[in-house]
Amino acid sequence: MIFDLNKIAAGEPHRGYDVCIAGAGVAGITLAIDLASRGRRVLLLEGGDLEFTETSQNTYKGPIIGRNYFDLDFARLRYLGGASNHWAGWCRPLDAWDFEGHAHIPNSGWPIAKADLDRHFERASRILEIPAEYNDKPVEDSDNAFTQFEFQFSPPVRFGEKYLEELKSSTRIDLFVNANLTDIRLTEATDRVTEFQCSNYTDRAAKHSFTGAAFVLAMGGIEIPRMMLNFRSQATAGIGNAHDLVGRYFMDHFHASGGVYAARRKDWPYSANEIHFAPTPEFMARQKIANAGLRAGPLTDARRALINRAKHSLFCNEDEVRGFARSFFEGSCPADVFTGGYLRVASEQQPNPSSRVSLSDDTDKFGLRRPALDWQISALDRHTIKHMVIGFGRYIASRKYGNVKMAEWLLDDGDPVPQVGEDRWLGAGFHHMGTTRMASTPDKGVVDENCGVFGLDNLFIAGSSVFPTCGHANPTLPIVQLTLRLGEHLAGKIKT
Amino acid sequence: MMKRRSFISLLAGALVGLRALFGARPASAARGDDDDLLLVNGWIVRRSQVSRKKQE
Ligand SMILES: Cc1cc2nc3c(=O)[nH]c(=O)nc-3n(C[C@H](O)[C@H](O)[C@H](O)COP(=O)(O)OP(=O)(O)OC[C@H]3O[C@@H](n4cnc5c(N)ncnc54)[C@H](O)[C@@H]3O)c2cc1C
């Protein structure tokens, strides 16, 4: 059933739920549907409406205080279905390597293994409407440097649209829209959650209470830490923040232009469409880099004209350069002989406690402090992109397939890293990860291996904020896998 | 003569750039038949791609 909290007056608590979930995006909807299918009574609270509203979206604003980032109300959508209303549908599972800790990547590794998510791979793929297979293959002649890998593309599934009818007709799920989580109440001993408190837009001061056996935060990787840090009436440092870890280790995928490649058409063994290369574990260990996906793809006509002009000026114009530079391509210079295009790298970021979501002094319409994002890039992130490009350049040059021209900023480690808005590509991936990281012990993370918040018996987190290490894969498929795993865990904990 | 000198200095510059970029180690990322790679104006190239002119 769907209810509009704007039309309901605050009164007695809404009781009797097995699981209360705040946030009806990818994770929240997946979890609600899964738990309902297991016979549990589920409450789903959505701060926005069924459709986009300015009033709700405004709550997502917040200052960027570190490197440039997308405006926070542009990088997310705040209504039923969440950011799945504008995601692009690129899907890929995490690699086994991503779960292991690596000495050259401080704070890396998960307390669980890829096999723990694999059990949910096929079902997650069905939910996202993608094939459950990836034809990755080793690049045999790359000296064990690269794997050529695939993405799968979701249509993309818009979770609000896809599940609207099911949410409407479900007798086990109560979805409240315009229901903004504005506080979490704890027992006196502060070891369990007793209720979620919500506000609507018509009487913002009035608090609507919802109680249940277990509670789940599923509001996305920026909003979850923001709310946990805001709720201090009983936990002075914020919910689950005894070790000052909530909001820290913010990661996105660092997307940067790595340069261009050029090849004579007859020598180029790959497709002229975008191809994808990832480093092998051996290459990552050898170069001491993090995981990354290199995309080599065709330029648009305008950009192709530009690179051809650039090649002409390099190879054909200046007297001084002409002689030897022409021989790069054995004397041939005409544009139609070449293929080539961009090199882009989407890199895993080193988990860094200084890269973080904290609270700004501005407040939203509910009096809650807005998030302030201080996104940081580390030397390892830069090093990863640089060595992916060098490795690829070496590979295609030594095999006589073609040549890479490295992006200017990679040539000098003193040069600034291109910012979001400056880089020819995106700069970042809109993937908000790491801010309530999973760990084995509370001094290292915010949630345990079952996504349960340390120190609180019945509070859980669903979404990419629990990723302690993010690999180079886009996060939504792993989010769905982890959420199905959480559903299984909660169903085991809360018997009907 | 002038031309020759500037060509050589450009090549030397490229080699310095290469050392800075790749370090002292030989090319190892993707070892191929031709292990000897240079960085020239940002392009990663095989030595044979730039040495032909020298032989002329
Ligand atoms: C432009 C763009 C492109 C993307 N492309 C891809 C891609 O190609 N591949 C990929 O894997 N990922 C992609 N993503 C990321 C993807 O959208 C997210 O990984 C995914 O949506 C996260 O799901 P979630 O449920 O954790 O959070 P969200 O989808 O953000 O859902 C959070 C929900 O919580 C609600 N909410 C927030 N605050 C409150 C509150 N206080 N009370 C109640 N409810 C609240 C929101 O309204 C929203 O419905 C993209 C993102 C963007 C922005």
XYZ file of C-alpha atoms and ligand atoms in Angstrom:
605
model
C 0.000 0.000 0.000
C 1.176 3.550 -0.638
C 0.402 6.400 1.780
C 1.173 10.092 1.495
C 2.519 11.371 4.818
C 1.658 14.935 3.727
C -1.990 13.922 4.193
C -1.583 12.239 7.558
C -1.558 14.026 10.925
C 1.006 12.976 13.507
C -0.432 10.793 16.224
C 0.112 7.348 17.688
C 3.200 5.492 16.433
C 2.755 3.240 13.414
C 3.611 -0.185 14.843
C 3.931 -3.813 13.955
C 6.617 -3.830 11.291
C 9.288 -6.491 11.102
C 11.652 -4.155 9.262
C 11.536 -0.355 8.855
C 13.543 0.969 5.886
C 14.357 4.628 5.295
C 14.977 5.475 1.641
C 13.174 3.973 -1.359
C 15.890 3.922 -4.007
C 17.672 0.896 -5.460
C 18.622 -0.588 -2.084
C 15.449 0.284 -0.151
C 13.028 -1.010 -2.802
C 15.076 -4.167 -3.419
C 15.139 -4.930 0.301
C 11.430 -4.220 0.828
C 10.387 -6.473 -2.067
C 12.751 -9.219 -0.937
C 11.583 -9.174 2.691
C 7.925 -9.069 1.648
C 8.534 -12.126 -0.536
C 9.855 -13.839 2.600
C 6.627 -13.033 4.446
C 7.897 -10.089 6.530
C 5.917 -6.885 7.213
C 7.884 -3.987 5.857
C 7.735 -0.232 6.282
C 9.360 1.809 3.488
C 9.842 5.531 4.084
C 10.542 7.772 1.106
C 11.458 11.413 1.718
C 10.376 12.453 -1.776
C 7.114 11.906 -3.605
C 6.195 9.452 -6.357
C 7.517 12.025 -8.840
C 10.229 14.694 -8.695
C 9.425 17.739 -6.527
C 11.576 20.829 -5.965
C 10.659 20.787 -2.292
C 12.201 17.375 -1.740
C 15.163 17.883 -4.077
C 16.173 21.054 -2.234
C 16.923 18.904 0.820
C 19.806 17.354 -1.159
C 21.750 20.620 -1.481
C 25.028 20.989 0.366
C 28.399 22.677 -0.073
C 31.458 21.144 -1.763
C 34.433 22.023 0.408
C 37.214 19.920 -1.140
C 38.019 19.296 -4.774
C 35.323 20.200 -7.240
C 32.479 17.758 -7.333
C 29.066 17.718 -8.975
C 26.509 19.796 -7.067
C 25.031 17.432 -4.522
C 21.470 18.059 -5.704
C 22.587 17.248 -9.264
C 24.434 14.068 -8.338
C 21.332 12.426 -6.835
C 17.537 12.438 -7.189
C 15.247 12.541 -4.174
C 12.013 10.750 -4.996
C 10.720 7.189 -5.341
C 13.431 5.160 -7.072
C 16.200 7.555 -5.991
C 19.185 7.941 -8.292
C 17.948 5.027 -10.425
C 15.729 7.704 -12.005
C 18.828 9.047 -13.756
C 21.465 6.333 -13.585
C 23.043 5.128 -16.804
C 22.770 1.364 -16.301
C 26.446 0.316 -16.524
C 26.839 -2.899 -14.549
C 29.658 -5.132 -13.448
C 30.373 -7.223 -10.364
C 33.342 -6.507 -8.126
C 36.465 -8.632 -8.670
C 37.734 -11.171 -6.125
C 40.847 -8.988 -5.833
C 38.735 -6.077 -4.577
C 37.767 -7.988 -1.443
C 41.329 -8.828 -0.464
C 43.478 -6.373 1.453
C 46.617 -5.212 -0.356
C 49.709 -3.904 1.385
C 50.216 -1.145 -1.193
C 46.645 0.163 -0.704
C 46.226 1.291 2.908
C 42.830 0.476 4.475
C 41.855 -1.835 1.615
C 39.869 -5.062 1.741
C 36.524 -6.368 2.950
C 35.798 -8.667 5.886
C 33.784 -10.822 3.456
C 34.762 -12.457 0.164
C 33.420 -12.211 -3.356
C 31.810 -15.639 -2.883
C 29.518 -14.061 -0.253
C 28.059 -11.799 -2.931
C 28.230 -14.347 -5.754
C 25.335 -16.254 -4.220
C 23.123 -13.274 -5.085
C 24.617 -12.542 -8.484
C 22.012 -14.200 -10.690
C 19.044 -12.767 -8.829
C 20.581 -9.299 -8.749
C 21.191 -9.559 -12.496
C 17.548 -10.486 -13.077
C 16.433 -7.462 -11.011
C 18.660 -5.200 -13.113
C 17.525 -6.993 -16.294
C 21.021 -7.866 -17.439
C 22.619 -11.165 -18.482
C 24.466 -12.841 -15.610
C 27.685 -13.296 -17.564
C 30.757 -11.297 -18.459
C 33.010 -12.517 -21.227
C 36.225 -11.217 -19.741
C 39.361 -12.567 -21.345
C 43.052 -12.243 -20.627
C 44.932 -10.119 -23.149
C 47.277 -12.936 -24.097
C 49.995 -10.838 -25.693
C 50.136 -8.225 -22.928
C 52.667 -10.054 -20.759
C 49.911 -10.744 -18.238
C 49.247 -7.030 -17.788
C 45.600 -6.753 -18.850
C 42.234 -8.406 -19.047
C 39.753 -7.262 -21.637
C 36.499 -6.957 -19.762
C 32.823 -6.348 -20.418
C 30.029 -4.364 -18.894
C 26.393 -5.341 -19.030
C 23.842 -2.592 -19.542
C 20.633 -2.378 -17.584
C 17.798 -0.832 -19.741
C 18.327 1.070 -17.208
C 15.845 -0.166 -14.626
C 14.052 2.752 -12.921
C 13.191 1.175 -9.587
C 10.286 3.530 -8.792
C 8.573 2.773 -12.104
C 9.389 -0.920 -12.200
C 8.033 -1.685 -8.744
C 5.245 0.927 -8.425
C 2.382 -1.496 -9.022
C 3.909 -4.111 -6.738
C 4.332 -1.520 -3.975
C 0.764 -0.313 -4.445
C -0.765 -3.752 -4.283
C 1.499 -5.333 -1.686
C -0.244 -6.283 1.543
C 3.086 -6.673 3.307
C 4.744 -3.364 2.394
C 3.567 0.043 3.594
C 5.291 2.732 1.551
C 4.965 6.257 2.912
C 6.008 9.027 0.531
C 6.879 12.562 1.662
C 8.140 10.792 4.786
C 11.497 12.286 5.709
C 13.566 10.491 8.308
C 14.414 13.288 10.762
C 15.474 11.364 13.878
C 16.312 7.916 15.163
C 15.316 7.143 18.764
C 17.365 4.709 20.824
C 16.840 2.773 24.042
C 18.152 4.427 27.192
C 21.227 2.221 27.032
C 21.667 3.449 23.426
C 22.202 -0.113 22.245
C 19.039 -0.546 20.124
C 16.860 1.572 17.886
C 13.299 1.988 19.155
C 11.798 4.122 16.396
C 12.312 6.069 13.210
C 10.846 9.562 13.394
C 9.654 11.270 10.246
C 8.423 14.661 9.151
C 6.261 15.616 6.188
C 6.274 18.890 4.262
C 2.927 20.203 5.498
C 3.671 20.290 9.236
C 7.432 20.018 9.453
C 7.623 20.260 13.235
C 5.292 17.318 13.830
C 7.039 13.965 14.333
C 5.539 10.723 13.020
C 6.892 7.623 14.764
C 7.387 4.176 13.263
C 8.445 1.149 15.253
C 9.648 -2.303 14.272
C 12.035 -5.108 15.106
C 14.845 -4.007 12.790
C 15.696 -0.727 11.095
C 17.587 -0.095 7.877
C 19.129 3.078 6.461
C 19.024 3.083 2.650
C 19.239 6.768 1.732
C 22.418 6.655 -0.375
C 26.116 7.132 0.394
C 25.959 10.821 1.281
C 22.616 11.022 3.059
C 23.174 8.013 5.337
C 26.272 9.489 7.044
C 24.664 12.927 6.999
C 21.690 11.658 8.983
C 23.810 9.552 11.350
C 25.940 12.608 12.113
C 22.872 14.816 12.584
C 21.098 12.589 15.092
C 22.845 13.475 18.332
C 20.098 13.844 20.909
C 21.025 10.500 22.484
C 24.374 9.575 20.934
C 26.557 12.646 21.384
C 28.876 11.948 18.435
C 25.996 10.828 16.222
C 24.553 7.384 15.550
C 27.215 4.679 15.208
C 29.984 7.243 15.369
C 31.811 6.318 18.577
C 35.041 5.959 16.581
C 34.623 9.065 14.434
C 34.379 6.993 11.263
C 30.909 7.944 9.988
C 31.259 10.014 6.805
C 34.965 9.285 6.388
C 36.565 7.286 3.552
C 34.274 8.840 0.951
C 35.166 7.383 -2.432
C 33.890 7.840 -5.936
C 35.449 6.360 -9.024
C 38.034 8.814 -10.230
C 37.229 9.254 -13.934
C 39.937 10.995 -15.904
C 41.093 11.421 -19.455
C 44.338 9.541 -19.864
C 45.152 10.790 -23.345
C 44.536 9.479 -26.811
C 45.657 6.544 -28.878
C 46.379 6.402 -32.565
C 46.987 3.429 -34.792
C 47.097 2.581 -38.421
C 43.839 0.921 -39.240
C 45.494 -2.164 -40.648
C 47.560 -2.735 -37.488
C 44.824 -2.251 -34.908
C 43.624 -5.674 -33.699
C 40.663 -4.423 -31.697
C 37.274 -3.016 -32.441
C 36.981 0.656 -33.301
C 34.191 0.810 -30.705
C 34.969 1.354 -27.061
C 37.048 -1.474 -25.590
C 37.812 -2.032 -21.918
C 41.009 -3.122 -20.236
C 41.532 -3.877 -16.558
C 44.839 -4.611 -14.866
C 45.570 -8.190 -13.838
C 46.334 -8.823 -10.148
C 49.941 -9.360 -11.189
C 50.101 -5.982 -12.942
C 48.498 -4.231 -9.950
C 51.045 -5.801 -7.621
C 53.927 -5.066 -9.997
C 53.006 -1.414 -10.528
C 51.570 -0.918 -7.025
C 48.326 0.447 -8.387
C 44.677 0.091 -7.432
C 42.039 -1.498 -9.654
C 40.925 0.444 -12.716
C 39.073 0.203 -15.989
C 40.689 1.733 -19.068
C 38.341 2.635 -21.885
C 39.745 3.120 -25.357
C 37.107 4.409 -27.687
C 36.397 6.331 -30.849
C 36.362 10.073 -30.952
C 33.405 11.983 -32.205
C 34.017 13.455 -35.646
C 34.856 16.856 -34.237
C 37.346 15.437 -31.801
C 38.748 13.081 -34.416
C 39.435 16.111 -36.596
C 41.229 17.683 -33.666
C 43.475 14.706 -33.032
C 44.243 14.427 -36.713
C 45.225 18.068 -36.720
C 47.348 17.415 -33.648
C 48.990 14.481 -35.366
C 49.641 16.558 -38.411
C 51.281 19.240 -36.375
C 53.353 16.650 -34.597
C 54.293 14.587 -37.603
C 54.062 16.787 -40.615
C 54.474 20.451 -39.901
C 57.555 21.715 -38.211
C 60.770 21.097 -40.084
C 62.521 20.003 -36.994
C 59.998 17.370 -36.062
C 58.919 16.224 -39.466
C 61.710 13.865 -40.313
C 61.729 11.534 -37.392
C 58.185 12.013 -36.246
C 56.790 10.874 -39.574
C 58.482 7.591 -39.081
C 56.252 6.860 -36.055
C 53.845 5.693 -38.649
C 56.383 4.609 -41.204
C 56.037 7.702 -43.250
C 52.291 7.755 -43.633
C 50.494 10.785 -42.381
C 47.096 11.037 -44.096
C 44.210 11.104 -41.652
C 42.196 8.294 -43.192
C 44.968 5.816 -42.523
C 44.527 6.214 -38.784
C 42.102 4.992 -36.262
C 42.192 6.055 -32.674
C 40.416 7.916 -30.008
C 40.212 8.659 -26.337
C 41.688 6.847 -23.398
C 39.680 7.197 -20.222
C 40.383 5.578 -16.920
C 37.892 4.938 -14.133
C 39.994 4.184 -11.133
C 39.320 2.729 -7.750
C 40.241 5.252 -5.069
C 42.431 4.538 -2.116
C 40.215 4.528 1.009
C 41.212 7.787 2.671
C 39.813 8.943 6.033
C 40.298 12.612 5.099
C 38.021 12.289 2.085
C 34.706 12.734 3.807
C 31.136 13.840 4.267
C 30.752 16.075 7.309
C 28.087 18.553 8.366
C 27.926 22.142 7.180
C 26.439 24.922 9.269
C 23.555 25.421 6.817
C 20.363 23.619 7.663
C 17.556 22.256 5.517
C 13.846 22.860 5.973
C 13.743 20.289 8.777
C 16.494 22.058 10.709
C 19.006 19.294 9.894
C 22.545 20.322 8.977
C 23.338 19.862 5.309
C 26.167 17.614 4.125
C 29.529 19.151 3.258
C 31.587 17.076 0.850
C 35.365 17.114 0.996
C 36.315 14.735 -1.795
C 40.010 14.008 -2.070
C 42.264 12.346 -4.596
C 45.378 10.644 -3.280
C 48.784 10.114 -4.847
C 47.836 6.460 -5.386
C 44.762 7.448 -7.402
C 46.915 9.515 -9.728
C 49.580 6.822 -9.868
C 46.927 4.244 -10.849
C 45.675 6.254 -13.806
C 49.159 7.115 -14.946
C 50.365 3.521 -14.889
C 47.278 2.200 -16.603
C 47.959 4.604 -19.460
C 51.688 3.875 -19.569
C 51.022 0.138 -19.423
C 48.532 0.327 -22.253
C 50.869 2.574 -24.247
C 53.723 0.128 -23.796
C 51.511 -2.761 -24.751
C 50.270 -1.321 -28.034
C 53.633 0.199 -28.965
C 55.662 -2.919 -28.279
C 53.173 -5.045 -30.200
C 53.242 -2.542 -33.081
C 49.519 -1.972 -32.819
C 49.689 1.791 -32.362
C 50.728 4.523 -29.985
C 49.417 6.367 -26.985
C 49.773 10.071 -26.333
C 49.560 10.604 -22.612
C 47.410 13.407 -21.278
C 49.479 16.446 -20.293
C 48.643 16.179 -16.608
C 50.123 12.685 -16.447
C 53.512 13.777 -17.735
C 54.488 15.731 -14.667
C 53.571 14.526 -11.183
C 53.626 18.161 -10.084
C 50.790 19.085 -12.435
C 47.365 19.400 -10.858
C 44.919 16.555 -11.352
C 42.003 17.677 -13.563
C 38.926 18.581 -11.565
C 35.292 17.716 -12.192
C 34.208 20.319 -14.735
C 37.720 20.705 -16.170
C 38.454 17.208 -17.319
C 37.377 16.322 -20.833
C 35.641 13.308 -19.361
C 33.493 13.285 -16.229
C 35.999 13.664 -13.415
C 34.000 11.334 -11.158
C 31.320 8.675 -11.464
C 28.390 9.792 -9.262
C 29.165 6.781 -7.056
C 29.002 7.570 -3.354
C 30.862 4.918 -1.425
C 32.748 4.128 1.763
C 31.157 6.541 4.248
C 29.922 3.806 6.626
C 32.515 1.202 5.763
C 32.305 -2.490 6.591
C 34.968 -3.925 8.892
C 35.544 -6.737 11.364
C 35.930 -4.434 14.347
C 34.309 -1.125 15.374
C 37.617 0.747 15.473
C 38.015 0.078 11.734
C 34.514 0.531 10.402
C 30.903 1.491 11.001
C 29.140 -1.760 10.074
C 29.971 -5.414 10.619
C 29.980 -8.073 7.946
C 26.184 -8.324 8.055
C 25.846 -4.567 7.456
C 24.787 -4.124 11.116
C 25.899 -0.863 12.748
C 28.447 -1.634 15.474
C 27.031 -1.021 18.950
C 23.390 -1.069 17.827
C 21.715 -4.409 17.814
C 19.021 -3.754 15.245
C 20.238 -0.987 12.913
C 21.508 -1.938 9.459
C 22.752 -0.129 6.370
C 21.990 -0.970 2.739
C 23.940 0.644 -0.068
C 27.428 1.488 -1.284
C 28.299 3.476 1.840
C 29.311 0.110 3.343
C 31.898 -0.623 0.603
C 35.308 -0.465 2.321
C 37.071 -0.837 -1.049
C 35.292 -0.096 -4.281
C 37.130 -1.751 -7.168
C 36.523 -0.174 -10.546
C 33.055 -1.675 -11.157
C 30.028 0.604 -11.055
C 28.350 0.132 -7.694
C 24.721 -0.686 -8.401
C 25.015 -4.404 -9.193
C 27.090 -4.984 -6.013
C 24.566 -2.834 -4.074
C 21.739 -5.103 -5.194
C 23.774 -8.233 -4.391
C 24.627 -6.927 -0.902
C 21.038 -5.877 -0.304
C 19.737 -9.351 -1.162
C 22.316 -10.720 1.254
C 21.057 -8.330 3.919
C 17.474 -9.449 3.216
C 18.523 -13.045 3.802
C 20.233 -12.068 7.050
C 17.278 -10.051 8.361
C 14.826 -12.790 7.471
C 16.978 -15.212 9.459
C 17.050 -12.837 12.410
C 13.392 -11.879 12.456
C 11.201 -14.943 12.361
C 7.583 -14.640 11.217
C 73.818 21.665 -39.024
C 71.447 23.735 -36.991
C 68.671 21.370 -37.919
C 70.725 18.372 -36.883
C 71.543 19.847 -33.471
C 67.970 20.664 -32.613
C 66.881 17.226 -33.700
C 69.431 15.635 -31.375
C 68.500 17.895 -28.480
C 64.846 16.980 -28.981
C 65.714 13.312 -28.918
C 67.845 13.793 -25.814
C 64.965 15.655 -24.186
C 62.702 12.767 -25.033
C 65.081 10.313 -23.397
C 65.266 12.400 -20.239
C 61.478 12.510 -20.213
C 61.400 8.781 -20.649
C 63.711 8.155 -17.720
C 61.595 10.407 -15.522
C 58.490 8.568 -16.568
C 59.561 4.974 -16.655
C 62.362 5.048 -14.116
C 65.611 3.207 -14.658
C 63.892 -0.135 -15.234
C 63.447 -1.391 -18.775
C 59.925 -1.420 -20.137
C 58.115 -4.054 -18.138
C 54.412 -3.309 -18.256
C 53.804 -5.137 -21.442
C 57.050 -6.635 -22.612
C 56.998 -7.257 -26.312
C 59.513 -8.020 -29.027
C 60.659 -4.458 -28.971
C 61.369 -3.641 -25.356
C 62.874 -0.262 -26.042
C 60.260 2.411 -25.689
C 60.586 6.169 -25.630
C 58.420 9.030 -24.595
C 58.396 11.715 -27.263
C 56.181 14.753 -26.847
C 53.896 12.635 -24.694
C 53.729 9.797 -27.232
C 54.896 6.370 -26.119
C 56.797 5.045 -29.109
C 59.263 2.335 -30.061
C 62.825 3.446 -30.616
C 62.613 2.074 -34.150
C 59.788 4.522 -34.840
C 62.116 7.431 -34.261
C 65.499 6.026 -35.250
C 64.881 5.540 -38.956
C 65.475 9.188 -39.646
C 68.799 8.974 -37.834
C 69.973 6.286 -40.207
C 69.157 8.405 -43.267
C 23.915 10.507 -13.284
C 24.155 9.188 -12.607
C 24.532 8.081 -13.364
C 24.763 6.867 -12.738
N 25.119 5.794 -13.519
C 25.365 4.612 -12.924
C 25.718 3.489 -13.718
O 25.789 3.549 -14.939
N 25.985 2.318 -13.075
C 25.906 2.197 -11.725
O 26.152 1.109 -11.194
N 25.551 3.256 -10.954
C 25.280 4.451 -11.522
N 24.913 5.513 -10.755
C 24.812 5.321 -9.291
C 23.475 4.703 -8.904
O 22.444 5.561 -9.281
C 23.504 4.450 -7.407
O 24.507 3.482 -7.143
C 22.210 3.918 -6.842
O 21.111 4.682 -7.210
C 22.329 3.888 -5.316
O 21.176 3.320 -4.774
P 20.723 3.647 -3.282
O 19.423 2.977 -3.086
O 21.812 3.341 -2.348
O 20.548 5.239 -3.226
P 19.519 6.139 -4.028
O 19.170 5.532 -5.319
O 20.106 7.496 -4.040
O 18.203 6.132 -3.118
C 18.117 6.802 -1.898
C 16.648 7.077 -1.608
O 16.547 7.604 -0.281
C 15.619 8.686 -0.286
N 15.944 9.539 0.858
C 17.008 10.363 0.987
N 16.990 10.966 2.179
C 15.911 10.496 2.833
C 15.372 10.730 4.127
N 15.934 11.552 5.011
N 14.240 10.080 4.485
C 13.628 9.211 3.618
N 14.112 8.958 2.384
C 15.237 9.592 2.001
C 15.824 9.317 -1.640
O 14.731 10.103 -2.046
C 16.029 8.100 -2.540
O 14.828 7.604 -3.035
C 24.656 6.745 -11.343
C 24.264 7.854 -10.583
C 24.013 9.056 -11.211
C 23.604 10.220 -10.374
